[in-house]
Amino acid sequence: MMSQVIRQETLVFLLSVLHGVSLTFLYDLLRALRRAFVHGLILLSLEDFLFWLFAGFLTFCLAFRNTDGVIRGYVAVGIALGAVLYHLTVSPLVLRGISGLLKLIRKAAGVIRSVLSKPVKKIWQIWKKTIEFARKKGYNASKMRKNRHCGDSGEDICEKSRNKRGRRYGRKKNASQ
C-alpha cells in the first residue's frame, strides 16, 4: 500500500507533467498564429512577454494550490518532462494542423473581403461622383447668384465677377478683347 503522502506527491507530479504539456500546447497556438499571420518584432516580443507572464502565473497557481507554495524539485521536473514529451511527439502535428487551419481562415477572409470590396468600391465611386456633381452644382449656383446681382446695376461686366486681369470668370478670351 502507498502512503497518503506518496499518493499526493505522485498526483502533483502528474499534474505538473500535464501542466508542462498544456503550456507547450498554448505556445504552439502562439507559434501557429505567427506562421499564419506576419508579425513584427515589437508584436512578437509583446506576445512572448504576455505568454511567459501568463505561464508564470499558472505555474505559481499550480505550486501554491498543490504544494502550499513550497517549491518542489519534482514539480519542475514534471513540467519540463511534460513540455519535452509533448514537443517531441504531438507538437509537430498540432502545429501543422493549426497553422493550416489558420492559413485557410486567412485565405477565406481574403476571398470574402475581395468579394465584398467590389460592391463597396462601386458604391464609393457613385458616392464620389454624386458629391463632385453636388459640389460643382453648388459652385455654379453661387456663381449664377453673383452674376444676377451684377445685372441689376446695368453694367455689362460686374466688378465682383472680374479676376485679377480684368477678365470675367467663365468667359474665354476672344480675338476682340
JSON list of C-alpha atoms in Angstrom, two decimals:
[
{"chain": "A", "resi": 1, "resn": "MET", "atom": "CA", "xyz": [0.00, 0.00, 0.00]},
{"chain": "A", "resi": 2, "resn": "MET", "atom": "CA", "xyz": [1.08, 3.53, -0.82]},
{"chain": "A", "resi": 3, "resn": "SER", "atom": "CA", "xyz": [1.04, 6.12, 1.86]},
{"chain": "A", "resi": 4, "resn": "GLN", "atom": "CA", "xyz": [-1.16, 9.18, 1.54]},
{"chain": "A", "resi": 5, "resn": "VAL", "atom": "CA", "xyz": [1.89, 11.47, 1.17]},
{"chain": "A", "resi": 6, "resn": "ILE", "atom": "CA", "xyz": [3.38, 9.50, -1.71]},
{"chain": "A", "resi": 7, "resn": "ARG", "atom": "CA", "xyz": [-0.01, 9.31, -3.41]},
{"chain": "A", "resi": 8, "resn": "GLN", "atom": "CA", "xyz": [-0.38, 13.11, -3.11]},
{"chain": "A", "resi": 9, "resn": "GLU", "atom": "CA", "xyz": [3.16, 13.72, -4.47]},
{"chain": "A", "resi": 10, "resn": "THR", "atom": "CA", "xyz": [2.52, 11.36, -7.40]},
{"chain": "A", "resi": 11, "resn": "LEU", "atom": "CA", "xyz": [-0.68, 13.21, -8.20]},
{"chain": "A", "resi": 12, "resn": "VAL", "atom": "CA", "xyz": [1.15, 16.56, -8.06]},
{"chain": "A", "resi": 13, "resn": "PHE", "atom": "CA", "xyz": [3.89, 15.17, -10.32]},
{"chain": "A", "resi": 14, "resn": "LEU", "atom": "CA", "xyz": [1.31, 14.01, -12.89]},
{"chain": "A", "resi": 15, "resn": "LEU", "atom": "CA", "xyz": [-0.43, 17.38, -12.67]},
{"chain": "A", "resi": 16, "resn": "SER", "atom": "CA", "xyz": [2.89, 19.11, -13.28]},
{"chain": "A", "resi": 17, "resn": "VAL", "atom": "CA", "xyz": [3.51, 16.89, -16.36]},
{"chain": "A", "resi": 18, "resn": "LEU", "atom": "CA", "xyz": [0.04, 17.86, -17.62]},
{"chain": "A", "resi": 19, "resn": "HIS", "atom": "CA", "xyz": [0.86, 21.49, -16.84]},
{"chain": "A", "resi": 20, "resn": "GLY", "atom": "CA", "xyz": [4.02, 21.27, -18.98]},
{"chain": "A", "resi": 21, "resn": "VAL", "atom": "CA", "xyz": [2.02, 19.73, -21.82]},
{"chain": "A", "resi": 22, "resn": "SER", "atom": "CA", "xyz": [-0.67, 22.43, -21.62]},
{"chain": "A", "resi": 23, "resn": "LEU", "atom": "CA", "xyz": [1.88, 25.27, -21.54]},
{"chain": "A", "resi": 24, "resn": "THR", "atom": "CA", "xyz": [3.65, 23.86, -24.59]},
{"chain": "A", "resi": 25, "resn": "PHE", "atom": "CA", "xyz": [0.31, 23.46, -26.36]},
{"chain": "A", "resi": 26, "resn": "LEU", "atom": "CA", "xyz": [-0.52, 27.11, -25.65]},
{"chain": "A", "resi": 27, "resn": "TYR", "atom": "CA", "xyz": [2.84, 28.15, -27.02]},
{"chain": "A", "resi": 28, "resn": "ASP", "atom": "CA", "xyz": [2.16, 26.04, -30.13]},
{"chain": "A", "resi": 29, "resn": "LEU", "atom": "CA", "xyz": [-1.04, 28.04, -30.62]},
{"chain": "A", "resi": 30, "resn": "LEU", "atom": "CA", "xyz": [1.05, 31.19, -30.49]},
{"chain": "A", "resi": 31, "resn": "ARG", "atom": "CA", "xyz": [3.56, 29.71, -32.94]},
{"chain": "A", "resi": 32, "resn": "ALA", "atom": "CA", "xyz": [0.74, 28.74, -35.32]},
{"chain": "A", "resi": 33, "resn": "LEU", "atom": "CA", "xyz": [-0.59, 32.31, -35.22]},
{"chain": "A", "resi": 34, "resn": "ARG", "atom": "CA", "xyz": [2.87, 33.55, -36.08]},
{"chain": "A", "resi": 35, "resn": "ARG", "atom": "CA", "xyz": [3.09, 31.20, -39.04]},
{"chain": "A", "resi": 36, "resn": "ALA", "atom": "CA", "xyz": [-0.31, 32.18, -40.39]},
{"chain": "A", "resi": 37, "resn": "PHE", "atom": "CA", "xyz": [-0.05, 35.94, -39.85]},
{"chain": "A", "resi": 38, "resn": "VAL", "atom": "CA", "xyz": [3.08, 38.05, -40.24]},
{"chain": "A", "resi": 39, "resn": "HIS", "atom": "CA", "xyz": [4.26, 39.66, -37.00]},
{"chain": "A", "resi": 40, "resn": "GLY", "atom": "CA", "xyz": [6.70, 42.45, -36.41]},
{"chain": "A", "resi": 41, "resn": "LEU", "atom": "CA", "xyz": [9.42, 42.36, -33.78]},
{"chain": "A", "resi": 42, "resn": "ILE", "atom": "CA", "xyz": [7.51, 44.51, -31.29]},
{"chain": "A", "resi": 43, "resn": "LEU", "atom": "CA", "xyz": [4.36, 42.38, -31.50]},
{"chain": "A", "resi": 44, "resn": "LEU", "atom": "CA", "xyz": [6.45, 39.21, -31.24]},
{"chain": "A", "resi": 45, "resn": "SER", "atom": "CA", "xyz": [8.14, 40.50, -28.11]},
{"chain": "A", "resi": 46, "resn": "LEU", "atom": "CA", "xyz": [4.83, 41.58, -26.59]},
{"chain": "A", "resi": 47, "resn": "GLU", "atom": "CA", "xyz": [3.26, 38.19, -27.29]},
{"chain": "A", "resi": 48, "resn": "ASP", "atom": "CA", "xyz": [6.21, 36.39, -25.72]},
{"chain": "A", "resi": 49, "resn": "PHE", "atom": "CA", "xyz": [6.14, 38.65, -22.67]},
{"chain": "A", "resi": 50, "resn": "LEU", "atom": "CA", "xyz": [2.41, 38.12, -22.14]},
{"chain": "A", "resi": 51, "resn": "PHE", "atom": "CA", "xyz": [2.73, 34.36, -22.66]},
{"chain": "A", "resi": 52, "resn": "TRP", "atom": "CA", "xyz": [5.52, 33.99, -20.12]},
{"chain": "A", "resi": 53, "resn": "LEU", "atom": "CA", "xyz": [3.69, 36.22, -17.67]},
{"chain": "A", "resi": 54, "resn": "PHE", "atom": "CA", "xyz": [0.62, 34.00, -18.03]},
{"chain": "A", "resi": 55, "resn": "ALA", "atom": "CA", "xyz": [2.71, 30.81, -17.82]},
{"chain": "A", "resi": 56, "resn": "GLY", "atom": "CA", "xyz": [4.42, 32.04, -14.67]},
{"chain": "A", "resi": 57, "resn": "PHE", "atom": "CA", "xyz": [1.08, 32.88, -13.10]},
{"chain": "A", "resi": 58, "resn": "LEU", "atom": "CA", "xyz": [-0.34, 29.43, -13.93]},
{"chain": "A", "resi": 59, "resn": "THR", "atom": "CA", "xyz": [2.78, 27.72, -12.59]},
{"chain": "A", "resi": 60, "resn": "PHE", "atom": "CA", "xyz": [2.56, 29.75, -9.39]},
{"chain": "A", "resi": 61, "resn": "CYS", "atom": "CA", "xyz": [-1.10, 28.74, -9.02]},
{"chain": "A", "resi": 62, "resn": "LEU", "atom": "CA", "xyz": [-0.16, 25.07, -9.50]},
{"chain": "A", "resi": 63, "resn": "ALA", "atom": "CA", "xyz": [2.60, 25.25, -6.92]},
{"chain": "A", "resi": 64, "resn": "PHE", "atom": "CA", "xyz": [0.56, 27.29, -4.44]},
{"chain": "A", "resi": 65, "resn": "ARG", "atom": "CA", "xyz": [-2.53, 25.09, -4.65]},
{"chain": "A", "resi": 66, "resn": "ASN", "atom": "CA", "xyz": [-0.86, 21.68, -4.62]},
{"chain": "A", "resi": 67, "resn": "THR", "atom": "CA", "xyz": [2.33, 22.17, -2.59]},
{"chain": "A", "resi": 68, "resn": "ASP", "atom": "CA", "xyz": [1.25, 25.03, -0.32]},
{"chain": "A", "resi": 69, "resn": "GLY", "atom": "CA", "xyz": [3.67, 27.39, -2.06]},
{"chain": "A", "resi": 70, "resn": "VAL", "atom": "CA", "xyz": [6.72, 25.22, -1.37]},
{"chain": "A", "resi": 71, "resn": "ILE", "atom": "CA", "xyz": [8.99, 24.81, -4.37]},
{"chain": "A", "resi": 72, "resn": "ARG", "atom": "CA", "xyz": [9.43, 21.11, -5.10]},
{"chain": "A", "resi": 73, "resn": "GLY", "atom": "CA", "xyz": [12.04, 19.74, -7.48]},
{"chain": "A", "resi": 74, "resn": "TYR", "atom": "CA", "xyz": [9.74, 17.05, -8.82]},
{"chain": "A", "resi": 75, "resn": "VAL", "atom": "CA", "xyz": [7.21, 19.73, -9.87]},
{"chain": "A", "resi": 76, "resn": "ALA", "atom": "CA", "xyz": [9.84, 21.49, -12.00]},
{"chain": "A", "resi": 77, "resn": "VAL", "atom": "CA", "xyz": [10.99, 18.12, -13.42]},
{"chain": "A", "resi": 78, "resn": "GLY", "atom": "CA", "xyz": [7.37, 17.19, -14.18]},
{"chain": "A", "resi": 79, "resn": "ILE", "atom": "CA", "xyz": [6.71, 20.47, -16.03]},
{"chain": "A", "resi": 80, "resn": "ALA", "atom": "CA", "xyz": [9.92, 20.09, -18.05]},
{"chain": "A", "resi": 81, "resn": "LEU", "atom": "CA", "xyz": [9.19, 16.41, -18.79]},
{"chain": "A", "resi": 82, "resn": "GLY", "atom": "CA", "xyz": [5.65, 17.18, -19.96]},
{"chain": "A", "resi": 83, "resn": "ALA", "atom": "CA", "xyz": [6.87, 20.01, -22.19]},
{"chain": "A", "resi": 84, "resn": "VAL", "atom": "CA", "xyz": [9.64, 17.90, -23.74]},
{"chain": "A", "resi": 85, "resn": "LEU", "atom": "CA", "xyz": [7.40, 14.86, -24.30]},
{"chain": "A", "resi": 86, "resn": "TYR", "atom": "CA", "xyz": [4.70, 16.99, -25.94]},
{"chain": "A", "resi": 87, "resn": "HIS", "atom": "CA", "xyz": [7.23, 18.88, -28.06]},
{"chain": "A", "resi": 88, "resn": "LEU", "atom": "CA", "xyz": [8.88, 15.70, -29.34]},
{"chain": "A", "resi": 89, "resn": "THR", "atom": "CA", "xyz": [5.70, 13.74, -30.06]},
{"chain": "A", "resi": 90, "resn": "VAL", "atom": "CA", "xyz": [2.50, 15.63, -30.80]},
{"chain": "A", "resi": 91, "resn": "SER", "atom": "CA", "xyz": [3.69, 19.20, -31.27]},
{"chain": "A", "resi": 92, "resn": "PRO", "atom": "CA", "xyz": [4.68, 18.99, -34.97]},
{"chain": "A", "resi": 93, "resn": "LEU", "atom": "CA", "xyz": [1.29, 17.55, -35.93]},
{"chain": "A", "resi": 94, "resn": "VAL", "atom": "CA", "xyz": [-0.66, 20.05, -33.85]},
{"chain": "A", "resi": 95, "resn": "LEU", "atom": "CA", "xyz": [1.41, 22.96, -35.12]},
{"chain": "A", "resi": 96, "resn": "ARG", "atom": "CA", "xyz": [1.00, 21.92, -38.75]},
{"chain": "A", "resi": 97, "resn": "GLY", "atom": "CA", "xyz": [-2.74, 21.36, -38.36]},
{"chain": "A", "resi": 98, "resn": "ILE", "atom": "CA", "xyz": [-3.48, 24.61, -36.54]},
{"chain": "A", "resi": 99, "resn": "SER", "atom": "CA", "xyz": [-1.23, 26.61, -38.89]},
{"chain": "A", "resi": 100, "resn": "GLY", "atom": "CA", "xyz": [-3.01, 25.10, -41.90]},
{"chain": "A", "resi": 101, "resn": "LEU", "atom": "CA", "xyz": [-6.40, 25.89, -40.40]},
{"chain": "A", "resi": 102, "resn": "LEU", "atom": "CA", "xyz": [-5.43, 29.49, -39.64]},
{"chain": "A", "resi": 103, "resn": "LYS", "atom": "CA", "xyz": [-3.98, 29.95, -43.15]},
{"chain": "A", "resi": 104, "resn": "LEU", "atom": "CA", "xyz": [-7.22, 28.59, -44.59]},
{"chain": "A", "resi": 105, "resn": "ILE", "atom": "CA", "xyz": [-9.21, 31.04, -42.46]},
{"chain": "A", "resi": 106, "resn": "ARG", "atom": "CA", "xyz": [-6.93, 33.87, -43.61]},
{"chain": "A", "resi": 107, "resn": "LYS", "atom": "CA", "xyz": [-7.45, 32.93, -47.28]},
{"chain": "A", "resi": 108, "resn": "ALA", "atom": "CA", "xyz": [-11.22, 32.64, -46.81]},
{"chain": "A", "resi": 109, "resn": "ALA", "atom": "CA", "xyz": [-11.28, 36.06, -45.15]},
{"chain": "A", "resi": 110, "resn": "GLY", "atom": "CA", "xyz": [-9.29, 37.45, -48.10]},
{"chain": "A", "resi": 111, "resn": "VAL", "atom": "CA", "xyz": [-11.76, 36.00, -50.59]},
{"chain": "A", "resi": 112, "resn": "ILE", "atom": "CA", "xyz": [-14.71, 37.35, -48.62]},
{"chain": "A", "resi": 113, "resn": "ARG", "atom": "CA", "xyz": [-13.02, 40.74, -48.40]},
{"chain": "A", "resi": 114, "resn": "SER", "atom": "CA", "xyz": [-12.35, 40.83, -52.14]},
{"chain": "A", "resi": 115, "resn": "VAL", "atom": "CA", "xyz": [-15.94, 39.81, -52.94]},
{"chain": "A", "resi": 116, "resn": "LEU", "atom": "CA", "xyz": [-17.37, 42.42, -50.58]},
{"chain": "A", "resi": 117, "resn": "SER", "atom": "CA", "xyz": [-14.94, 45.13, -51.63]},
{"chain": "A", "resi": 118, "resn": "LYS", "atom": "CA", "xyz": [-16.18, 45.22, -55.24]},
{"chain": "A", "resi": 119, "resn": "PRO", "atom": "CA", "xyz": [-19.67, 46.50, -54.38]},
{"chain": "A", "resi": 120, "resn": "VAL", "atom": "CA", "xyz": [-18.23, 48.81, -51.75]},
{"chain": "A", "resi": 121, "resn": "LYS", "atom": "CA", "xyz": [-15.85, 50.27, -54.37]},
{"chain": "A", "resi": 122, "resn": "LYS", "atom": "CA", "xyz": [-18.75, 50.75, -56.79]},
{"chain": "A", "resi": 123, "resn": "ILE", "atom": "CA", "xyz": [-20.85, 52.45, -54.12]},
{"chain": "A", "resi": 124, "resn": "TRP", "atom": "CA", "xyz": [-17.86, 54.63, -53.20]},
{"chain": "A", "resi": 125, "resn": "GLN", "atom": "CA", "xyz": [-17.36, 55.67, -56.84]},
{"chain": "A", "resi": 126, "resn": "ILE", "atom": "CA", "xyz": [-21.03, 56.55, -57.22]},
{"chain": "A", "resi": 127, "resn": "TRP", "atom": "CA", "xyz": [-20.96, 58.47, -53.94]},
{"chain": "A", "resi": 128, "resn": "LYS", "atom": "CA", "xyz": [-17.81, 60.29, -55.02]},
{"chain": "A", "resi": 129, "resn": "LYS", "atom": "CA", "xyz": [-19.37, 61.29, -58.36]},
{"chain": "A", "resi": 130, "resn": "THR", "atom": "CA", "xyz": [-22.53, 62.46, -56.57]},
{"chain": "A", "resi": 131, "resn": "ILE", "atom": "CA", "xyz": [-20.51, 64.59, -54.16]},
{"chain": "A", "resi": 132, "resn": "GLU", "atom": "CA", "xyz": [-18.45, 66.03, -57.02]},
{"chain": "A", "resi": 133, "resn": "PHE", "atom": "CA", "xyz": [-21.60, 66.80, -59.00]},
{"chain": "A", "resi": 134, "resn": "ALA", "atom": "CA", "xyz": [-23.23, 68.46, -55.99]},
{"chain": "A", "resi": 135, "resn": "ARG", "atom": "CA", "xyz": [-20.08, 70.46, -55.32]},
{"chain": "A", "resi": 136, "resn": "LYS", "atom": "CA", "xyz": [-19.93, 71.67, -58.91]},
{"chain": "A", "resi": 137, "resn": "LYS", "atom": "CA", "xyz": [-23.64, 72.38, -58.95]},
{"chain": "A", "resi": 138, "resn": "GLY", "atom": "CA", "xyz": [-23.31, 74.42, -55.76]},
{"chain": "A", "resi": 139, "resn": "TYR", "atom": "CA", "xyz": [-20.33, 76.27, -57.18]},
{"chain": "A", "resi": 140, "resn": "ASN", "atom": "CA", "xyz": [-22.19, 77.08, -60.38]},
{"chain": "A", "resi": 141, "resn": "ALA", "atom": "CA", "xyz": [-25.28, 78.16, -58.43]},
{"chain": "A", "resi": 142, "resn": "SER", "atom": "CA", "xyz": [-23.27, 80.59, -56.31]},
{"chain": "A", "resi": 143, "resn": "LYS", "atom": "CA", "xyz": [-21.61, 81.91, -59.47]},
{"chain": "A", "resi": 144, "resn": "MET", "atom": "CA", "xyz": [-25.03, 82.47, -61.03]},
{"chain": "A", "resi": 145, "resn": "ARG", "atom": "CA", "xyz": [-26.19, 84.38, -57.95]},
{"chain": "A", "resi": 146, "resn": "LYS", "atom": "CA", "xyz": [-23.19, 86.66, -58.23]},
{"chain": "A", "resi": 147, "resn": "ASN", "atom": "CA", "xyz": [-23.92, 87.30, -61.90]},
{"chain": "A", "resi": 148, "resn": "ARG", "atom": "CA", "xyz": [-27.58, 88.11, -61.17]},
{"chain": "A", "resi": 149, "resn": "HIS", "atom": "CA", "xyz": [-26.52, 90.82, -58.73]},
{"chain": "A", "resi": 150, "resn": "CYS", "atom": "CA", "xyz": [-24.23, 92.30, -61.36]},
{"chain": "A", "resi": 151, "resn": "GLY", "atom": "CA", "xyz": [-27.02, 92.53, -63.90]},
{"chain": "A", "resi": 152, "resn": "ASP", "atom": "CA", "xyz": [-29.11, 94.82, -61.64]},
{"chain": "A", "resi": 153, "resn": "SER", "atom": "CA", "xyz": [-26.67, 97.68, -61.91]},
{"chain": "A", "resi": 154, "resn": "GLY", "atom": "CA", "xyz": [-26.86, 97.77, -65.66]},
{"chain": "A", "resi": 155, "resn": "GLU", "atom": "CA", "xyz": [-23.15, 97.20, -66.10]},
{"chain": "A", "resi": 156, "resn": "ASP", "atom": "CA", "xyz": [-22.00, 94.82, -68.74]},
{"chain": "A", "resi": 157, "resn": "ILE", "atom": "CA", "xyz": [-19.37, 93.22, -66.51]},
{"chain": "A", "resi": 158, "resn": "CYS", "atom": "CA", "xyz": [-19.64, 93.40, -62.75]},
{"chain": "A", "resi": 159, "resn": "GLU", "atom": "CA", "xyz": [-16.53, 94.24, -60.75]},
{"chain": "A", "resi": 160, "resn": "LYS", "atom": "CA", "xyz": [-17.16, 91.31, -58.42]},
{"chain": "A", "resi": 161, "resn": "SER", "atom": "CA", "xyz": [-17.07, 88.87, -61.30]},
{"chain": "A", "resi": 162, "resn": "ARG", "atom": "CA", "xyz": [-13.70, 90.00, -62.65]},
{"chain": "A", "resi": 163, "resn": "ASN", "atom": "CA", "xyz": [-10.49, 88.21, -61.94]},
{"chain": "A", "resi": 164, "resn": "LYS", "atom": "CA", "xyz": [-7.14, 89.93, -61.36]},
{"chain": "A", "resi": 165, "resn": "ARG", "atom": "CA", "xyz": [-6.55, 90.59, -65.04]},
{"chain": "A", "resi": 166, "resn": "GLY", "atom": "CA", "xyz": [-9.92, 92.18, -65.52]},
{"chain": "A", "resi": 167, "resn": "ARG", "atom": "CA", "xyz": [-11.45, 89.25, -67.37]},
{"chain": "A", "resi": 168, "resn": "ARG", "atom": "CA", "xyz": [-14.82, 87.92, -66.47]},
{"chain": "A", "resi": 169, "resn": "TYR", "atom": "CA", "xyz": [-14.93, 84.47, -64.84]},
{"chain": "A", "resi": 170, "resn": "GLY", "atom": "CA", "xyz": [-16.00, 81.61, -67.06]},
{"chain": "A", "resi": 171, "resn": "ARG", "atom": "CA", "xyz": [-15.55, 83.53, -70.32]},
{"chain": "A", "resi": 172, "resn": "LYS", "atom": "CA", "xyz": [-12.76, 82.73, -72.70]},
{"chain": "A", "resi": 173, "resn": "LYS", "atom": "CA", "xyz": [-10.77, 85.47, -74.26]},
{"chain": "A", "resi": 174, "resn": "ASN", "atom": "CA", "xyz": [-11.73, 86.03, -77.90]},
{"chain": "A", "resi": 175, "resn": "ALA", "atom": "CA", "xyz": [-9.94, 87.90, -80.60]},
{"chain": "A", "resi": 176, "resn": "SER", "atom": "CA", "xyz": [-11.81, 91.18, -79.93]},
{"chain": "A", "resi": 177, "resn": "GLN", "atom": "CA", "xyz": [-10.59, 91.54, -76.35]}
]
